[in-house]
Amino acid sequence: MLLPVAWRHGLPRLLGERWRPLLLLAVMEVAVPFTLIAVGERTVPSGLAGVLIATEPLFILALGLFWGKRERLARGAWAGVALGFLGVVVLLGVAVAGAGALLVLAAAACYAVGAVLLHRLFPDVPPLTVSAGMLTLAAGPLLAAAAIAEPAPQVTTRVLLAVLGLGVACTAGGFTAFFALIATEGPARAAFITYVAPVVAVASGVLLLSEPVTTRTITGTVLILAGAALAARRRSSDTPSADSTAARPSRTGTIPAAENEQTGGAR
């Protein structure tokens, strides 16, 4: 779905000149975490999986302490992180699990590394183009692994609609929107969107499946939204610099040739 548009916005050049860093991003953001989650959720309840994946902002903030320039968050940001995570735990609950939980937690760490890699390696490339290139490189190995490890699927209309929804909206659309958020807000603030995901899941259950609204649902939702708002606040001294403005993708959505020449073969 993304390829026709991305092809007109620099995808051939991106794949040709910067395929190495793009392959690294595809491994860390798609191939490895998708596999870890698929295996881990065979033994991990969905509620616990949601809590573990919501630790991504904590991994990103920890990476900022040791890797490159740390994002300077507003005062009280760490309190917001803790408050939001508490809300996720309250909303979804926690169940005891074994090695599967470690796999899902490792997937959250991979997502964090991928978000930081995107911010560092592709600040000049349109998010849609990066998403298309990353998914293109990851699709082949994942299909091969599924063909070997999984039984043949039963192709029905319901299955096809589910795959289409997951592929178009949740994967292609989700990655593109998330990468656009990283480009404007940075990986640390962008990662707080994972706190909102459980709220959307619960709301969908209420609206589509007539699931009940409980005190825990309301309490967890309020804590998550309050924590995300507190953690994502901008510092009063934050102003966009000329360098960061110049590094953002142009409105035309093309990849600057000079940047490609400098970075294409170096990574």
mmCIF file of C-alpha atoms in Angstrom:
data_model
loop_
_atom_site.group_PDB
_atom_site.id
_atom_site.type_symbol
_atom_site.label_atom_id
_atom_site.label_comp_id
_atom_site.label_asym_id
_atom_site.label_seq_id
_atom_site.Cartn_x
_atom_site.Cartn_y
_atom_site.Cartn_z
ATOM 1 C CA MET A 1 0.000 0.000 0.000
ATOM 2 C CA LEU A 2 2.837 2.398 0.772
ATOM 3 C CA LEU A 3 5.082 1.482 -2.162
ATOM 4 C CA PRO A 4 3.390 3.512 -4.947
ATOM 5 C CA VAL A 5 3.529 6.734 -2.934
ATOM 6 C CA ALA A 6 6.951 6.068 -1.405
ATOM 7 C CA TRP A 7 8.371 5.217 -4.832
ATOM 8 C CA ARG A 8 7.654 8.777 -5.957
ATOM 9 C CA HIS A 9 9.224 10.193 -2.782
ATOM 10 C CA GLY A 10 12.713 8.769 -2.889
ATOM 11 C CA LEU A 11 12.307 5.080 -2.040
ATOM 12 C CA PRO A 12 14.529 3.772 -4.902
ATOM 13 C CA ARG A 13 17.333 6.121 -3.858
ATOM 14 C CA LEU A 14 16.901 5.224 -0.205
ATOM 15 C CA LEU A 15 17.098 1.489 -0.941
ATOM 16 C CA GLY A 16 20.038 1.951 -3.278
ATOM 17 C CA GLU A 17 22.208 4.332 -1.281
ATOM 18 C CA ARG A 18 21.286 3.761 2.368
ATOM 19 C CA TRP A 19 20.141 0.167 2.505
ATOM 20 C CA ARG A 20 22.541 -0.783 5.307
ATOM 21 C CA PRO A 21 21.126 1.565 7.981
ATOM 22 C CA LEU A 22 17.624 0.846 6.654
ATOM 23 C CA LEU A 23 18.231 -2.885 7.056
ATOM 24 C CA LEU A 24 19.403 -2.304 10.625
ATOM 25 C CA LEU A 25 16.202 -0.370 11.320
ATOM 26 C CA ALA A 26 14.102 -3.135 9.730
ATOM 27 C CA VAL A 27 15.747 -5.737 11.966
ATOM 28 C CA MET A 28 15.356 -3.764 15.211
ATOM 29 C CA GLU A 29 11.909 -2.245 14.562
ATOM 30 C CA VAL A 30 10.126 -5.045 12.674
ATOM 31 C CA ALA A 31 11.761 -8.441 12.194
ATOM 32 C CA VAL A 32 13.031 -9.087 15.723
ATOM 33 C CA PRO A 33 10.218 -7.554 17.827
ATOM 34 C CA PHE A 34 7.443 -9.024 15.652
ATOM 35 C CA THR A 35 8.987 -12.472 16.096
ATOM 36 C CA LEU A 36 9.556 -12.038 19.840
ATOM 37 C CA ILE A 37 5.981 -10.891 20.436
ATOM 38 C CA ALA A 38 4.497 -13.688 18.326
ATOM 39 C CA VAL A 39 6.423 -16.306 20.289
ATOM 40 C CA GLY A 40 6.052 -14.638 23.682
ATOM 41 C CA GLU A 41 2.284 -14.178 23.475
ATOM 42 C CA ARG A 42 1.809 -17.918 23.186
ATOM 43 C CA THR A 43 2.302 -18.042 26.958
ATOM 44 C CA VAL A 44 1.802 -14.417 28.020
ATOM 45 C CA PRO A 45 -1.699 -12.993 28.647
ATOM 46 C CA SER A 46 -2.591 -10.029 26.464
ATOM 47 C CA GLY A 47 -2.887 -7.731 29.492
ATOM 48 C CA LEU A 48 0.658 -8.428 30.618
ATOM 49 C CA ALA A 49 1.918 -8.122 27.035
ATOM 50 C CA GLY A 50 0.372 -4.649 26.850
ATOM 51 C CA VAL A 51 2.064 -3.623 30.094
ATOM 52 C CA LEU A 52 5.453 -4.925 28.930
ATOM 53 C CA ILE A 53 5.298 -3.201 25.528
ATOM 54 C CA ALA A 54 4.339 0.026 27.289
ATOM 55 C CA THR A 55 7.810 0.045 28.889
ATOM 56 C CA GLU A 56 9.235 1.341 25.580
ATOM 57 C CA PRO A 57 9.458 4.977 26.826
ATOM 58 C CA LEU A 58 11.503 3.788 29.823
ATOM 59 C CA PHE A 59 13.982 2.065 27.504
ATOM 60 C CA ILE A 60 14.243 5.172 25.313
ATOM 61 C CA LEU A 61 14.909 7.419 28.280
ATOM 62 C CA ALA A 62 17.517 4.935 29.557
ATOM 63 C CA LEU A 63 19.194 4.848 26.118
ATOM 64 C CA GLY A 64 19.360 8.636 26.196
ATOM 65 C CA LEU A 65 21.557 8.461 29.285
ATOM 66 C CA PHE A 66 24.269 6.436 27.540
ATOM 67 C CA TRP A 67 23.822 6.825 23.787
ATOM 68 C CA GLY A 68 24.295 10.153 22.080
ATOM 69 C CA LYS A 69 22.623 13.387 23.076
ATOM 70 C CA ARG A 70 20.000 12.978 25.765
ATOM 71 C CA GLU A 71 16.621 14.571 25.184
ATOM 72 C CA ARG A 72 15.935 17.194 27.816
ATOM 73 C CA LEU A 73 12.438 16.632 29.117
ATOM 74 C CA ALA A 74 10.403 19.047 31.196
ATOM 75 C CA ARG A 75 10.559 19.038 34.974
ATOM 76 C CA GLY A 76 8.360 16.296 36.318
ATOM 77 C CA ALA A 77 8.691 14.147 33.179
ATOM 78 C CA TRP A 78 9.912 11.121 35.114
ATOM 79 C CA ALA A 79 6.912 11.444 37.442
ATOM 80 C CA GLY A 80 4.710 11.405 34.359
ATOM 81 C CA VAL A 81 6.466 8.291 33.077
ATOM 82 C CA ALA A 82 5.846 6.503 36.377
ATOM 83 C CA LEU A 83 2.246 7.720 36.592
ATOM 84 C CA GLY A 84 1.469 6.595 33.047
ATOM 85 C CA PHE A 85 3.042 3.182 33.559
ATOM 86 C CA LEU A 86 1.067 2.757 36.781
ATOM 87 C CA GLY A 87 -2.068 3.532 34.773
ATOM 88 C CA VAL A 88 -1.200 0.824 32.243
ATOM 89 C CA VAL A 89 -0.743 -1.699 35.052
ATOM 90 C CA VAL A 90 -4.042 -0.673 36.661
ATOM 91 C CA LEU A 91 -5.881 -0.793 33.332
ATOM 92 C CA LEU A 92 -4.587 -4.122 32.049
ATOM 93 C CA GLY A 93 -3.547 -5.891 35.232
ATOM 94 C CA VAL A 94 -0.508 -8.104 35.644
ATOM 95 C CA ALA A 95 -0.410 -11.883 35.495
ATOM 96 C CA VAL A 96 2.519 -14.116 36.324
ATOM 97 C CA ALA A 97 4.378 -15.425 33.236
ATOM 98 C CA GLY A 98 7.701 -17.067 32.498
ATOM 99 C CA ALA A 99 10.147 -16.788 29.632
ATOM 100 C CA GLY A 100 7.462 -15.423 27.294
ATOM 101 C CA ALA A 101 7.327 -12.218 29.327
ATOM 102 C CA LEU A 102 11.065 -11.721 28.844
ATOM 103 C CA LEU A 103 10.607 -12.078 25.078
ATOM 104 C CA VAL A 104 7.902 -9.407 25.003
ATOM 105 C CA LEU A 105 10.025 -7.148 27.206
ATOM 106 C CA ALA A 106 12.941 -7.641 24.806
ATOM 107 C CA ALA A 107 10.610 -6.636 21.957
ATOM 108 C CA ALA A 108 9.837 -3.361 23.761
ATOM 109 C CA ALA A 109 13.580 -2.740 24.068
ATOM 110 C CA CYS A 110 13.967 -3.384 20.322
ATOM 111 C CA TYR A 111 11.222 -0.869 19.568
ATOM 112 C CA ALA A 112 13.070 1.687 21.699
ATOM 113 C CA VAL A 113 16.364 1.086 19.875
ATOM 114 C CA GLY A 114 14.543 1.353 16.546
ATOM 115 C CA ALA A 115 12.975 4.684 17.492
ATOM 116 C CA VAL A 116 16.372 6.119 18.447
ATOM 117 C CA LEU A 117 17.963 4.739 15.252
ATOM 118 C CA LEU A 118 15.283 6.366 13.134
ATOM 119 C CA HIS A 119 15.813 9.717 14.815
ATOM 120 C CA ARG A 120 19.593 9.527 14.360
ATOM 121 C CA LEU A 121 19.884 7.960 10.900
ATOM 122 C CA PHE A 122 16.920 9.265 8.915
ATOM 123 C CA PRO A 123 16.054 12.814 10.062
ATOM 124 C CA ASP A 124 16.015 13.980 6.430
ATOM 125 C CA VAL A 125 13.773 11.257 4.954
ATOM 126 C CA PRO A 126 9.939 11.415 4.848
ATOM 127 C CA PRO A 127 8.419 9.011 7.416
ATOM 128 C CA LEU A 128 6.296 7.271 4.783
ATOM 129 C CA THR A 129 9.371 6.502 2.691
ATOM 130 C CA VAL A 130 11.267 5.088 5.669
ATOM 131 C CA SER A 131 8.268 2.952 6.667
ATOM 132 C CA ALA A 132 7.901 1.536 3.153
ATOM 133 C CA GLY A 133 11.604 0.758 2.825
ATOM 134 C CA MET A 134 11.843 -0.794 6.280
ATOM 135 C CA LEU A 135 8.789 -3.007 5.779
ATOM 136 C CA THR A 136 10.001 -4.034 2.316
ATOM 137 C CA LEU A 137 13.300 -5.288 3.711
ATOM 138 C CA ALA A 138 11.654 -7.050 6.655
ATOM 139 C CA ALA A 139 8.822 -8.706 4.727
ATOM 140 C CA GLY A 140 10.879 -11.383 2.991
ATOM 141 C CA PRO A 141 12.612 -12.856 6.063
ATOM 142 C CA LEU A 142 9.374 -12.766 8.086
ATOM 143 C CA LEU A 143 7.435 -14.544 5.340
ATOM 144 C CA ALA A 144 10.148 -17.188 5.086
ATOM 145 C CA ALA A 145 10.183 -17.731 8.860
ATOM 146 C CA ALA A 146 6.375 -17.985 8.959
ATOM 147 C CA ALA A 147 6.331 -20.484 6.112
ATOM 148 C CA ILE A 148 8.779 -22.706 7.976
ATOM 149 C CA ALA A 149 7.512 -22.376 11.543
ATOM 150 C CA GLU A 150 3.754 -21.871 11.137
ATOM 151 C CA PRO A 151 1.065 -24.161 9.697
ATOM 152 C CA ALA A 152 -0.624 -23.198 6.439
ATOM 153 C CA PRO A 153 -3.335 -20.592 7.177
ATOM 154 C CA GLN A 154 -6.990 -21.134 6.355
ATOM 155 C CA VAL A 155 -7.780 -18.388 3.867
ATOM 156 C CA THR A 156 -11.252 -17.010 4.492
ATOM 157 C CA THR A 157 -12.852 -13.627 3.969
ATOM 158 C CA ARG A 158 -12.583 -12.899 7.686
ATOM 159 C CA VAL A 159 -8.886 -13.793 7.716
ATOM 160 C CA LEU A 160 -8.183 -11.657 4.640
ATOM 161 C CA LEU A 161 -9.991 -8.668 6.158
ATOM 162 C CA ALA A 162 -8.056 -9.104 9.412
ATOM 163 C CA VAL A 163 -4.729 -9.267 7.580
ATOM 164 C CA LEU A 164 -5.665 -6.252 5.466
ATOM 165 C CA GLY A 165 -6.631 -4.240 8.545
ATOM 166 C CA LEU A 166 -3.507 -5.208 10.449
ATOM 167 C CA GLY A 167 -1.252 -4.592 7.463
ATOM 168 C CA VAL A 168 -2.687 -1.298 6.217
ATOM 169 C CA ALA A 169 -3.900 0.454 9.362
ATOM 170 C CA CYS A 170 -1.937 -1.053 12.233
ATOM 171 C CA THR A 171 1.423 -1.632 10.520
ATOM 172 C CA ALA A 172 1.841 0.655 7.508
ATOM 173 C CA GLY A 173 -0.278 3.479 8.894
ATOM 174 C CA GLY A 174 0.932 3.004 12.458
ATOM 175 C CA PHE A 175 4.631 3.070 11.613
ATOM 176 C CA THR A 176 4.219 6.072 9.303
ATOM 177 C CA ALA A 177 2.357 8.075 11.945
ATOM 178 C CA PHE A 178 4.809 7.049 14.680
ATOM 179 C CA PHE A 179 7.831 7.971 12.571
ATOM 180 C CA ALA A 180 6.263 11.346 11.743
ATOM 181 C CA LEU A 181 5.776 11.916 15.477
ATOM 182 C CA ILE A 182 9.425 11.037 16.136
ATOM 183 C CA ALA A 183 10.494 13.534 13.444
ATOM 184 C CA THR A 184 8.633 16.375 15.136
ATOM 185 C CA GLU A 185 8.815 15.476 18.842
ATOM 186 C CA GLY A 186 11.833 13.184 19.219
ATOM 187 C CA PRO A 187 11.825 9.514 20.234
ATOM 188 C CA ALA A 188 11.301 10.033 23.968
ATOM 189 C CA ARG A 189 8.111 12.089 23.667
ATOM 190 C CA ALA A 190 6.842 10.063 20.705
ATOM 191 C CA ALA A 191 7.181 6.793 22.637
ATOM 192 C CA PHE A 192 4.607 7.936 25.186
ATOM 193 C CA ILE A 193 1.974 7.063 22.578
ATOM 194 C CA THR A 194 2.402 3.462 23.747
ATOM 195 C CA TYR A 195 0.708 4.497 26.983
ATOM 196 C CA VAL A 196 -2.401 5.486 25.045
ATOM 197 C CA ALA A 197 -2.627 2.204 23.118
ATOM 198 C CA PRO A 198 -4.193 0.274 26.033
ATOM 199 C CA VAL A 199 -6.807 3.021 26.375
ATOM 200 C CA VAL A 200 -7.716 2.631 22.695
ATOM 201 C CA ALA A 201 -7.875 -1.141 23.118
ATOM 202 C CA VAL A 202 -10.221 -0.882 26.103
ATOM 203 C CA ALA A 203 -12.383 1.736 24.372
ATOM 204 C CA SER A 204 -12.648 -0.501 21.300
ATOM 205 C CA GLY A 205 -13.729 -3.375 23.506
ATOM 206 C CA VAL A 206 -16.443 -1.237 25.087
ATOM 207 C CA LEU A 207 -17.740 0.185 21.797
ATOM 208 C CA LEU A 208 -17.365 -2.855 19.518
ATOM 209 C CA LEU A 209 -17.652 -5.811 21.876
ATOM 210 C CA SER A 210 -19.936 -4.357 24.585
ATOM 211 C CA GLU A 211 -17.341 -5.038 27.260
ATOM 212 C CA PRO A 212 -18.191 -3.502 30.666
ATOM 213 C CA VAL A 213 -16.705 -0.243 31.959
ATOM 214 C CA THR A 214 -15.305 -0.827 35.445
ATOM 215 C CA THR A 215 -13.742 1.353 38.105
ATOM 216 C CA ARG A 216 -10.355 -0.031 37.114
ATOM 217 C CA THR A 217 -11.001 0.981 33.506
ATOM 218 C CA ILE A 218 -11.769 4.574 34.449
ATOM 219 C CA THR A 219 -8.923 4.850 36.977
ATOM 220 C CA GLY A 220 -6.325 3.384 34.631
ATOM 221 C CA THR A 221 -7.406 5.602 31.736
ATOM 222 C CA VAL A 222 -7.198 8.769 33.834
ATOM 223 C CA LEU A 223 -3.736 7.825 35.160
ATOM 224 C CA ILE A 224 -2.446 7.041 31.655
ATOM 225 C CA LEU A 225 -3.669 10.273 30.092
ATOM 226 C CA ALA A 226 -2.440 12.364 33.027
ATOM 227 C CA GLY A 227 0.960 10.672 32.998
ATOM 228 C CA ALA A 228 1.385 11.028 29.235
ATOM 229 C CA ALA A 229 0.430 14.708 29.368
ATOM 230 C CA LEU A 230 2.876 15.349 32.215
ATOM 231 C CA ALA A 231 5.739 13.415 30.632
ATOM 232 C CA ALA A 232 5.345 14.897 27.164
ATOM 233 C CA ARG A 233 5.282 18.547 28.245
ATOM 234 C CA ARG A 234 7.831 20.742 26.535
ATOM 235 C CA ARG A 235 10.434 22.657 28.494
ATOM 236 C CA SER A 236 9.699 26.386 28.503
ATOM 237 C CA SER A 237 13.155 27.042 27.044
ATOM 238 C CA ASP A 238 12.719 24.631 24.101
ATOM 239 C CA THR A 239 12.740 26.366 20.724
ATOM 240 C CA PRO A 240 13.373 24.810 17.329
ATOM 241 C CA SER A 241 16.939 25.451 16.176
ATOM 242 C CA ALA A 242 17.994 26.297 12.656
ATOM 243 C CA ASP A 243 19.906 23.028 12.387
ATOM 244 C CA SER A 244 16.942 20.896 13.416
ATOM 245 C CA THR A 245 14.675 22.788 11.044
ATOM 246 C CA ALA A 246 17.068 22.239 8.187
ATOM 247 C CA ALA A 247 17.318 18.534 8.991
ATOM 248 C CA ARG A 248 13.596 17.902 8.717
ATOM 249 C CA PRO A 249 12.126 16.510 5.497
ATOM 250 C CA SER A 250 11.160 19.084 2.912
ATOM 251 C CA ARG A 251 7.552 19.577 1.913
ATOM 252 C CA THR A 252 8.257 17.947 -1.404
ATOM 253 C CA GLY A 253 9.114 14.708 0.400
ATOM 254 C CA THR A 254 12.409 14.123 -1.450
ATOM 255 C CA ILE A 255 15.712 12.950 -0.002
ATOM 256 C CA PRO A 256 18.476 15.579 -0.195
ATOM 257 C CA ALA A 257 21.173 14.332 -2.545
ATOM 258 C CA ALA A 258 24.047 15.838 -0.541
ATOM 259 C CA GLU A 259 22.958 14.052 2.601
ATOM 260 C CA ASN A 260 22.717 10.784 0.707
ATOM 261 C CA GLU A 261 26.256 11.150 -0.601
ATOM 262 C CA GLN A 262 27.565 11.771 2.911
ATOM 263 C CA THR A 263 25.669 9.044 4.708
ATOM 264 C CA GLY A 264 24.769 6.449 2.098
ATOM 265 C CA GLY A 265 27.988 4.474 2.084
ATOM 266 C CA ALA A 266 29.237 5.335 5.558
ATOM 267 C CA ARG A 267 26.667 3.291 7.444
#
